[in-house]
Structure formats: structure tokens, C-alpha cells
JSON list of C-alpha atoms in Angstrom, two decimals:
[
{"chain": "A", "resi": 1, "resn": "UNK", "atom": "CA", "xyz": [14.96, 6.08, -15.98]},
{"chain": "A", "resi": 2, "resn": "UNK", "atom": "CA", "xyz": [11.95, 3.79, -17.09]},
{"chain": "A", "resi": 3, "resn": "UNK", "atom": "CA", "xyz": [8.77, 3.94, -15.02]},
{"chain": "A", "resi": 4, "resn": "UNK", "atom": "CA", "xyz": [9.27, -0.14, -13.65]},
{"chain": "A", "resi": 5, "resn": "UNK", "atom": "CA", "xyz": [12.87, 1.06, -12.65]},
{"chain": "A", "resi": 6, "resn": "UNK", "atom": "CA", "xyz": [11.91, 4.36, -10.56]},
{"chain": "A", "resi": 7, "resn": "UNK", "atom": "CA", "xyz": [9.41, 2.27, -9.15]},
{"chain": "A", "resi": 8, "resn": "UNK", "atom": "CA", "xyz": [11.56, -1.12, -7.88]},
{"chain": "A", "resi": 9, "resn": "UNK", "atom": "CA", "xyz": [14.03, 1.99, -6.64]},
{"chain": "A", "resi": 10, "resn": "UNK", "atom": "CA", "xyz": [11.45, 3.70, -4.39]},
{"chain": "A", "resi": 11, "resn": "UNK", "atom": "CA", "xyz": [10.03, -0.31, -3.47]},
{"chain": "A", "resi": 12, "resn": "UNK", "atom": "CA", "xyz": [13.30, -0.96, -2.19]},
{"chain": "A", "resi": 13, "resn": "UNK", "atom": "CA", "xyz": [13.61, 2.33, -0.72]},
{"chain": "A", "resi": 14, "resn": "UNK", "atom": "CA", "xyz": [10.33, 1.71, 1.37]},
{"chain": "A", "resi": 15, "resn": "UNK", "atom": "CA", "xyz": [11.52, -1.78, 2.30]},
{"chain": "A", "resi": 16, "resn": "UNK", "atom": "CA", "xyz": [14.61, -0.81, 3.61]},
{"chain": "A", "resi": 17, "resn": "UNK", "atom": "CA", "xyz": [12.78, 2.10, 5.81]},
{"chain": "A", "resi": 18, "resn": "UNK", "atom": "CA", "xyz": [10.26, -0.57, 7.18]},
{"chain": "A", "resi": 19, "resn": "UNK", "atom": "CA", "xyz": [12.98, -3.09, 7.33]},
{"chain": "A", "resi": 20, "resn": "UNK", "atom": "CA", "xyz": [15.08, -0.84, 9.43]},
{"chain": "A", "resi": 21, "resn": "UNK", "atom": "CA", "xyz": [13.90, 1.90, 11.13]},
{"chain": "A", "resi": 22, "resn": "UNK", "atom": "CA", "xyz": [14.98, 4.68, 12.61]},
{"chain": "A", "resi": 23, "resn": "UNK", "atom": "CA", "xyz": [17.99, 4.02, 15.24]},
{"chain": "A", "resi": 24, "resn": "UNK", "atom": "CA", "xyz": [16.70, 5.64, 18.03]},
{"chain": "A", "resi": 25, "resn": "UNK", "atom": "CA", "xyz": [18.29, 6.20, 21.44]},
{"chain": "A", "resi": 26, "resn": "UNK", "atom": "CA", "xyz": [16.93, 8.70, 24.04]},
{"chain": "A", "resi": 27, "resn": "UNK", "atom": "CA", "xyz": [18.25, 10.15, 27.34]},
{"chain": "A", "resi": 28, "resn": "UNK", "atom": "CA", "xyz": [17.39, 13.06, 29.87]},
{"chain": "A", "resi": 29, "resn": "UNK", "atom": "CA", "xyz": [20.21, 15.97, 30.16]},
{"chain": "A", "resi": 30, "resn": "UNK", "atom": "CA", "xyz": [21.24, 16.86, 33.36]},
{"chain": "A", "resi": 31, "resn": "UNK", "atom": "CA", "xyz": [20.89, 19.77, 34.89]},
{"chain": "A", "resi": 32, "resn": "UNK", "atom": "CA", "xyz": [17.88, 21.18, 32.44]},
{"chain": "A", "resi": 33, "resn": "UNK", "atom": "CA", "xyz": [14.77, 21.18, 33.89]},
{"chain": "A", "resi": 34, "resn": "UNK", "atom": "CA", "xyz": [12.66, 18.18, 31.83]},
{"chain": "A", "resi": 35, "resn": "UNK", "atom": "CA", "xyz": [15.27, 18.84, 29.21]},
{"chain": "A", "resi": 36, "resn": "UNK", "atom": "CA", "xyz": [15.86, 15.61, 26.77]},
{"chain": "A", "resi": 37, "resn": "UNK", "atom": "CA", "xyz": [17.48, 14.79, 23.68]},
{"chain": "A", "resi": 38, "resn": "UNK", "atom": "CA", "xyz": [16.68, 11.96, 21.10]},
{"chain": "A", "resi": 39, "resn": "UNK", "atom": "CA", "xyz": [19.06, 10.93, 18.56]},
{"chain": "A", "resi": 40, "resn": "UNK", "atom": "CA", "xyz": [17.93, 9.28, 15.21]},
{"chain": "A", "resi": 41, "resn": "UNK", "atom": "CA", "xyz": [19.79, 7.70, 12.43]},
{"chain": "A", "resi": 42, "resn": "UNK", "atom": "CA", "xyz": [19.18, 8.06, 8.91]},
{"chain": "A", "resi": 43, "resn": "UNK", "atom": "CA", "xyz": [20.64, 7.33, 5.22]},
{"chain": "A", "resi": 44, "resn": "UNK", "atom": "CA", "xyz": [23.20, 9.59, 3.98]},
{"chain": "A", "resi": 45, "resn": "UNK", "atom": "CA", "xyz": [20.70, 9.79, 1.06]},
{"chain": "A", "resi": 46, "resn": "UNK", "atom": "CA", "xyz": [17.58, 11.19, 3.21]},
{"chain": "A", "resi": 47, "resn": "UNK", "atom": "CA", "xyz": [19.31, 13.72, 5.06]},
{"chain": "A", "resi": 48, "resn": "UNK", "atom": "CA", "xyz": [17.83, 16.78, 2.50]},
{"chain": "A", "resi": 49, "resn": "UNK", "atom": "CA", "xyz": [14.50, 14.99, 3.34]},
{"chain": "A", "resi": 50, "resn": "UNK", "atom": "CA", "xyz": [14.89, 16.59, 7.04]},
{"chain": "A", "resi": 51, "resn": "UNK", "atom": "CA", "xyz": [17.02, 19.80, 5.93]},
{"chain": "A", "resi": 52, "resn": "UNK", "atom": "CA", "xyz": [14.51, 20.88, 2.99]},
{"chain": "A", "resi": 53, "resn": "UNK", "atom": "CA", "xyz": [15.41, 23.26, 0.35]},
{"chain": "A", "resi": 54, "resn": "UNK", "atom": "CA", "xyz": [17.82, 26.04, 2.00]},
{"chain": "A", "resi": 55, "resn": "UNK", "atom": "CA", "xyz": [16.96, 24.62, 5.03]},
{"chain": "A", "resi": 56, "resn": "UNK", "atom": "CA", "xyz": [13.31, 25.43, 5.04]},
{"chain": "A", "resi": 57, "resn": "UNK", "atom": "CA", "xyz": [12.26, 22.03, 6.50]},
{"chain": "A", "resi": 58, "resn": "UNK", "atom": "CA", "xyz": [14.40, 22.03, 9.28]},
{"chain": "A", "resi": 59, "resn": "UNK", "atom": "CA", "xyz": [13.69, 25.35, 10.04]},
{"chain": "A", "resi": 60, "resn": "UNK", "atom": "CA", "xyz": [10.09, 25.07, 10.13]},
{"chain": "A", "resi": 61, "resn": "UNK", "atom": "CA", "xyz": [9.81, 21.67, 11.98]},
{"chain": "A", "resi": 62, "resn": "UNK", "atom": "CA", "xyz": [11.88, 23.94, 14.75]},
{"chain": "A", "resi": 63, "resn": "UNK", "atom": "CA", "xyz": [9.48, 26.71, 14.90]},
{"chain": "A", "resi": 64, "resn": "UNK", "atom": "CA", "xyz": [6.45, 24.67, 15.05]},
{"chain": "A", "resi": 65, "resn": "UNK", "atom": "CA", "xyz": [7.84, 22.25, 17.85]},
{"chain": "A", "resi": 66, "resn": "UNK", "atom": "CA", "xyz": [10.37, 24.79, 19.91]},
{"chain": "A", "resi": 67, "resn": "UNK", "atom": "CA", "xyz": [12.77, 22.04, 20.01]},
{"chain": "A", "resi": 68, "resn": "UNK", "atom": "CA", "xyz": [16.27, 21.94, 18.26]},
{"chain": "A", "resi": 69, "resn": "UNK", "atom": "CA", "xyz": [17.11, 19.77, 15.84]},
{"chain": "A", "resi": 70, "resn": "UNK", "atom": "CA", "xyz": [20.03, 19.26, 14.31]},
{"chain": "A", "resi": 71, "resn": "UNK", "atom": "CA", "xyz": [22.26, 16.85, 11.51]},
{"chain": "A", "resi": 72, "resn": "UNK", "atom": "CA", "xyz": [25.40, 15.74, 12.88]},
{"chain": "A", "resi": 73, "resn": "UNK", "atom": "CA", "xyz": [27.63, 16.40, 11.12]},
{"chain": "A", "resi": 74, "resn": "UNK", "atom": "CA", "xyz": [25.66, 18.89, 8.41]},
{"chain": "A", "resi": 75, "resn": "UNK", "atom": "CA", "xyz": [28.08, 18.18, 5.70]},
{"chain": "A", "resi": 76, "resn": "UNK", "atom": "CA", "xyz": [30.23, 15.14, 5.43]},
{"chain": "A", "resi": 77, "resn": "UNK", "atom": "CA", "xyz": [34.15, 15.86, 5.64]},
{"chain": "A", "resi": 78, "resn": "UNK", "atom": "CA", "xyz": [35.82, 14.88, 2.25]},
{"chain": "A", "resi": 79, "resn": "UNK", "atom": "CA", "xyz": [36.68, 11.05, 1.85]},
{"chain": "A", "resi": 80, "resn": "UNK", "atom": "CA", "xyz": [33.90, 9.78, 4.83]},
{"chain": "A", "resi": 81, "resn": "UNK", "atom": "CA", "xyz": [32.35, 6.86, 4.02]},
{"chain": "A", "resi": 82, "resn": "UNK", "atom": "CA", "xyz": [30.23, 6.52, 6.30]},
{"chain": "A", "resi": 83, "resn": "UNK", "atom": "CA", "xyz": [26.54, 5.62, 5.36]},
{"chain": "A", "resi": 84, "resn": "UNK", "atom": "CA", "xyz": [24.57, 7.59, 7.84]},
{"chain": "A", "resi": 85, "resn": "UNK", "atom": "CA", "xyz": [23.86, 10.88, 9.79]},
{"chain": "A", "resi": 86, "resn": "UNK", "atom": "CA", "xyz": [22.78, 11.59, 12.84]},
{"chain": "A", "resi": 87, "resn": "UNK", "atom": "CA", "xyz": [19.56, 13.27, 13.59]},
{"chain": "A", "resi": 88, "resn": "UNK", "atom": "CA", "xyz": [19.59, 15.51, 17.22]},
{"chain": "A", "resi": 89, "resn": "UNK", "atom": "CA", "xyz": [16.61, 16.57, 18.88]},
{"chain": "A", "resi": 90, "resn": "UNK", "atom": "CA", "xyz": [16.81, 18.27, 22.03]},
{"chain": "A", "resi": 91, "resn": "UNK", "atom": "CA", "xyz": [13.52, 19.88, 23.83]},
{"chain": "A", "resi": 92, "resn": "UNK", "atom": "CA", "xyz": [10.88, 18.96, 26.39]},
{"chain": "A", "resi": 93, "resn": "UNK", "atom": "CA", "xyz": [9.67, 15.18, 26.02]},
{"chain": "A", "resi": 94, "resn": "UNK", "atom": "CA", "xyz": [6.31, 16.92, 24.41]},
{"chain": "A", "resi": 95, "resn": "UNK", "atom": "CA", "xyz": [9.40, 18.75, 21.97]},
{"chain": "A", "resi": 96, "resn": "UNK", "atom": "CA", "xyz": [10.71, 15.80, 21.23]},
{"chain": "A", "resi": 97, "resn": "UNK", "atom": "CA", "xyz": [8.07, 14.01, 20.38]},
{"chain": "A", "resi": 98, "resn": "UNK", "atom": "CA", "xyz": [6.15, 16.92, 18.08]},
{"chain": "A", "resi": 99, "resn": "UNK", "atom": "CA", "xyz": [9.86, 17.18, 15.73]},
{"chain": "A", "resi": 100, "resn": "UNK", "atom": "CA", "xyz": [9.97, 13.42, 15.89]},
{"chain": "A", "resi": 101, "resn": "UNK", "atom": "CA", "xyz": [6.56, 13.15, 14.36]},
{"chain": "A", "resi": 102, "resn": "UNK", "atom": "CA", "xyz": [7.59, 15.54, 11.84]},
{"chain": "A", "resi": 103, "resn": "UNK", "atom": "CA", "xyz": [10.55, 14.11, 10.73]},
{"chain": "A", "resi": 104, "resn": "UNK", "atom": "CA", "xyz": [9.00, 10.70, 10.23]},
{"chain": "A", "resi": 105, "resn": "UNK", "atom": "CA", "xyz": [6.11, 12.71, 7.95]},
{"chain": "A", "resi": 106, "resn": "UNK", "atom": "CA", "xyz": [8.54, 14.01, 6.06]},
{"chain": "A", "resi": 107, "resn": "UNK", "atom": "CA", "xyz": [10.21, 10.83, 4.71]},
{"chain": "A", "resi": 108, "resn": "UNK", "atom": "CA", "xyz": [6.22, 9.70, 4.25]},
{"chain": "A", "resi": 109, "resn": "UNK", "atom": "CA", "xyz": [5.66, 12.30, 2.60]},
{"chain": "A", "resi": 110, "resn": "UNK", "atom": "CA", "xyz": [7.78, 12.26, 0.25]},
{"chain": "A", "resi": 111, "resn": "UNK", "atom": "CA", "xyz": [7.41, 8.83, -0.70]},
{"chain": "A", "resi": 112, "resn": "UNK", "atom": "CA", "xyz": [3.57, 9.50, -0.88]},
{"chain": "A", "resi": 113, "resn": "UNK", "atom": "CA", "xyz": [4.37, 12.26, -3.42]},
{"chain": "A", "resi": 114, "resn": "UNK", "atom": "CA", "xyz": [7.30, 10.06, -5.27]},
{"chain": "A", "resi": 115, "resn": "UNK", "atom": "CA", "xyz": [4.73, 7.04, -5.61]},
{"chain": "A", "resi": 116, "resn": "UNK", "atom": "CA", "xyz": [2.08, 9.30, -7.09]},
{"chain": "A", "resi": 117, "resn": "UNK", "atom": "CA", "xyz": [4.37, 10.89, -9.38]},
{"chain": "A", "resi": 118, "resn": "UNK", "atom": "CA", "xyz": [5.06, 7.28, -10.82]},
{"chain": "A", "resi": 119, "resn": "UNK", "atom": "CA", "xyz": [1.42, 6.43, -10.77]},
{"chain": "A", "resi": 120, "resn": "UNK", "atom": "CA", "xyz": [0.93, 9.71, -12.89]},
{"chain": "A", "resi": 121, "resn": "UNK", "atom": "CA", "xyz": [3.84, 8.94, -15.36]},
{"chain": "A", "resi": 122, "resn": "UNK", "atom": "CA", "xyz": [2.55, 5.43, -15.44]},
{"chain": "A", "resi": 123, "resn": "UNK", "atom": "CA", "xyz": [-0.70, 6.38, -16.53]},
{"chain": "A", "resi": 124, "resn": "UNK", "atom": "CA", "xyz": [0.10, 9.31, -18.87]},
{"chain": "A", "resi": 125, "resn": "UNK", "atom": "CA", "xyz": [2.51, 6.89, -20.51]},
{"chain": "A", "resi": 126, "resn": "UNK", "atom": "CA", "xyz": [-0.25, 3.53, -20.76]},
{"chain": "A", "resi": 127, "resn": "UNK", "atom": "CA", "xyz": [-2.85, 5.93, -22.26]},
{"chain": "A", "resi": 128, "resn": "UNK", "atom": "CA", "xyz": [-0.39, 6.79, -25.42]},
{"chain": "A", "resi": 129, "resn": "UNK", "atom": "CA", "xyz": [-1.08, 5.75, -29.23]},
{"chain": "A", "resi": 130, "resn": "UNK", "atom": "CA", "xyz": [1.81, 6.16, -30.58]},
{"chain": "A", "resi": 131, "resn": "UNK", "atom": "CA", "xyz": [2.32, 5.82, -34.97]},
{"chain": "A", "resi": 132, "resn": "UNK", "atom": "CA", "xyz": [5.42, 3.32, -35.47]},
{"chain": "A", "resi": 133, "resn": "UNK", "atom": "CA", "xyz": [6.58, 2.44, -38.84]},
{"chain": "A", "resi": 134, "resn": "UNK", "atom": "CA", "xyz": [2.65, 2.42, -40.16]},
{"chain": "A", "resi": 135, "resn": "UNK", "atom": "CA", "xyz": [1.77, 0.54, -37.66]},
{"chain": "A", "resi": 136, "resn": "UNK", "atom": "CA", "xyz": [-1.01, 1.49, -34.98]},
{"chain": "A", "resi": 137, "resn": "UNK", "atom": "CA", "xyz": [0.89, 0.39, -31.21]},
{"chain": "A", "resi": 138, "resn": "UNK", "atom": "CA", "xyz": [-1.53, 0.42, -28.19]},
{"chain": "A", "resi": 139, "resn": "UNK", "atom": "CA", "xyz": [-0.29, 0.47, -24.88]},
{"chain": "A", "resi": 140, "resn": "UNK", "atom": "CA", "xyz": [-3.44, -1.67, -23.00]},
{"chain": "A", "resi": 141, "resn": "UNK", "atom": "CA", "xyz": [-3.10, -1.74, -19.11]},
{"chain": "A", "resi": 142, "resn": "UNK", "atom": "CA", "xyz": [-4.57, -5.61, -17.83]},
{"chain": "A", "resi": 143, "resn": "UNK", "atom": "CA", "xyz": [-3.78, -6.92, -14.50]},
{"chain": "A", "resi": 144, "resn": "UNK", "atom": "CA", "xyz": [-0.87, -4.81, -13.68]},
{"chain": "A", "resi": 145, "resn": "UNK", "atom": "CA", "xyz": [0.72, -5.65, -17.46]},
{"chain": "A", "resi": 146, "resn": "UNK", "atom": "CA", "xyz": [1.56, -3.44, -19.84]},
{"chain": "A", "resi": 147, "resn": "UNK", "atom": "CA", "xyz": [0.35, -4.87, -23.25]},
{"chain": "A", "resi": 148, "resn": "UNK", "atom": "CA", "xyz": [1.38, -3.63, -26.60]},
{"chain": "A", "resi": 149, "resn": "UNK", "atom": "CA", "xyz": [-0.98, -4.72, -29.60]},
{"chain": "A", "resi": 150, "resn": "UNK", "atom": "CA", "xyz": [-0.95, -4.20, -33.02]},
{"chain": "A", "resi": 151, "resn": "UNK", "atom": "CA", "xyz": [-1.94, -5.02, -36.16]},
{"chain": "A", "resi": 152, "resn": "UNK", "atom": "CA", "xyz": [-1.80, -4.26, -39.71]},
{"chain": "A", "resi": 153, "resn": "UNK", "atom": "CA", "xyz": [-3.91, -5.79, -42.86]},
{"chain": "A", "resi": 154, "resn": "UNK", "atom": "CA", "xyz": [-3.21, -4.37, -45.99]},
{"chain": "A", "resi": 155, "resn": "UNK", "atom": "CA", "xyz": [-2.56, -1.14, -45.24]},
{"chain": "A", "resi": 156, "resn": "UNK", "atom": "CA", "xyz": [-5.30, -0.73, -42.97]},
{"chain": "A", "resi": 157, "resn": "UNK", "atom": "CA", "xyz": [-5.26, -0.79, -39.29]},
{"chain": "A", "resi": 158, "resn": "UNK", "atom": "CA", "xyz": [-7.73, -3.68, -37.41]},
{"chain": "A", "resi": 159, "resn": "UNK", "atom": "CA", "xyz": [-9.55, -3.09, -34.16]},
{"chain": "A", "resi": 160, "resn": "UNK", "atom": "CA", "xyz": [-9.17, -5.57, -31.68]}
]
């Protein structure tokens, strides 16, 4: 995958999160004292953002917060097409609002980290000289444009 198409993938990405948002709905249980749950939708395709790696996000956004949190359903039954999950969060309202917090930093996050991965590649890759067929390429970065010069009199390679 070229740099220009990771980076229109995690653009859209973004646009669709701010587009959208979360689907939120909130209620108060009965019969627990101050007891609440919240209930968030997300993308099929950003559940392991909440879950983590063997569950490690999940798990610790639990532990720091005391509330419960769950993705409903955890695994998708074979053949469901359905395009997102459900998010439960069930604590005090000062729970609830802590693991809420964290799940939305986790999507950030990760899109923080995924943009400056690109930004990385993008510059490790624009600083290259590469040796093509004799000929000296530069990769020049102007204005957000990737410019590839190159030039070749008599056997000999010309500044610009």
C-alpha cells in the first residue's frame, strides 16, 4: 500500500468518526443504587481498538475505571452482516464517564500513532536517492508535492 493510499484510508477513516460519532444512548438501572449503563456504537472494524491485544485494553480500561464494559456480541456469529457492535458500559455515572473517556482515547490514539507512522514513512521515503538506469532520481518535497528530478549530460550527473 503506497504512502498517498494509507493516508486517504485513515482521512476517510477520521471523517467518517467526526462525521458520525459515537451512537450513544444512556439510562439508569433500576434497583442499583446510582447504577447506569451507556451503550456506544462502533465499526465492526474498530472493535480490537477497545478489546486490545488478548484483551489487554479492555481489561485495563476496567481496572482503572471499576466499571464493566463489554462488546456485544464479542464475536460475530457466522454469516452477520451487520456493520457494527455494541459497546456496554455499566458503573456509577463517574464509571461511566472515566471508561467512556478511555474508549474515545483509544480510537485517538491510535489514529495519532497511524498518522505519525505515515508522516515517518513519508519522510524516510522523500529523503531517498535512489540510482535508476544511470540516472541520478531525487525525490524533492515542495508544497505538499512530491517532485522527482533528474538529469543526465553526457554521462555526468547535473545539479539543479
Amino acid at each position: 500500500m503506497g504512502t498517498a493510499n494509507a493516508k486517504h484510508l485513515i482521512n476517510d477513516v477520521l471523517a467518517e468518526v467526526e462525521s458520525r460519532g459515537p451512537t450513544i444512548v444512556s439510562r439508569r438501572l433500576i434497583g442499583q443504587a446510582e447504577s447506569e449503563q451507556f451503550v456506544m456504537k462502533i465499526p465492526n472494524n474498530k472493535v480490537g481498538l477497545v478489546i486490545g491485544k488478548r484483551g489487554a485494553t479492555i481489561k485495563n480500561m476496567q481496572a482503572s475505571t471499576a466499571a464493566s464494559i463489554q462488546v456485544i456480541p464479542l464475536h460475530l456469529p457466522p454469516g452477520d452482516t451487520s456493520t457494527e457492535r455494541i459497546v456496554q458500559i455499566d458503573g456509577t455515572s463517574e464509571q461511566f464517564e472515566a471508561a467512556k473517556q478511555l474508549v474515545n482515547k483509544s480510537f485517538q490514539r491510535i489514529v495519532l500513532e497511524t498518522q505519525q507512522w505515515l508522516e515517518d514513512i513519508h519522510s524516510k521515503v522523500i529523503k531517498q536517492v535512489l540510482l535508476l538506469v544511470g540516472h541520478l532520481v531525487v525525490l524533492l518535497h515542495y508544497n505538499n508535492q512530491v517532485m522527482v528530478m533528474a538529469r543526465t549530460v553526457s554521462s555526468t550527473i547535473s545539479a539543479f
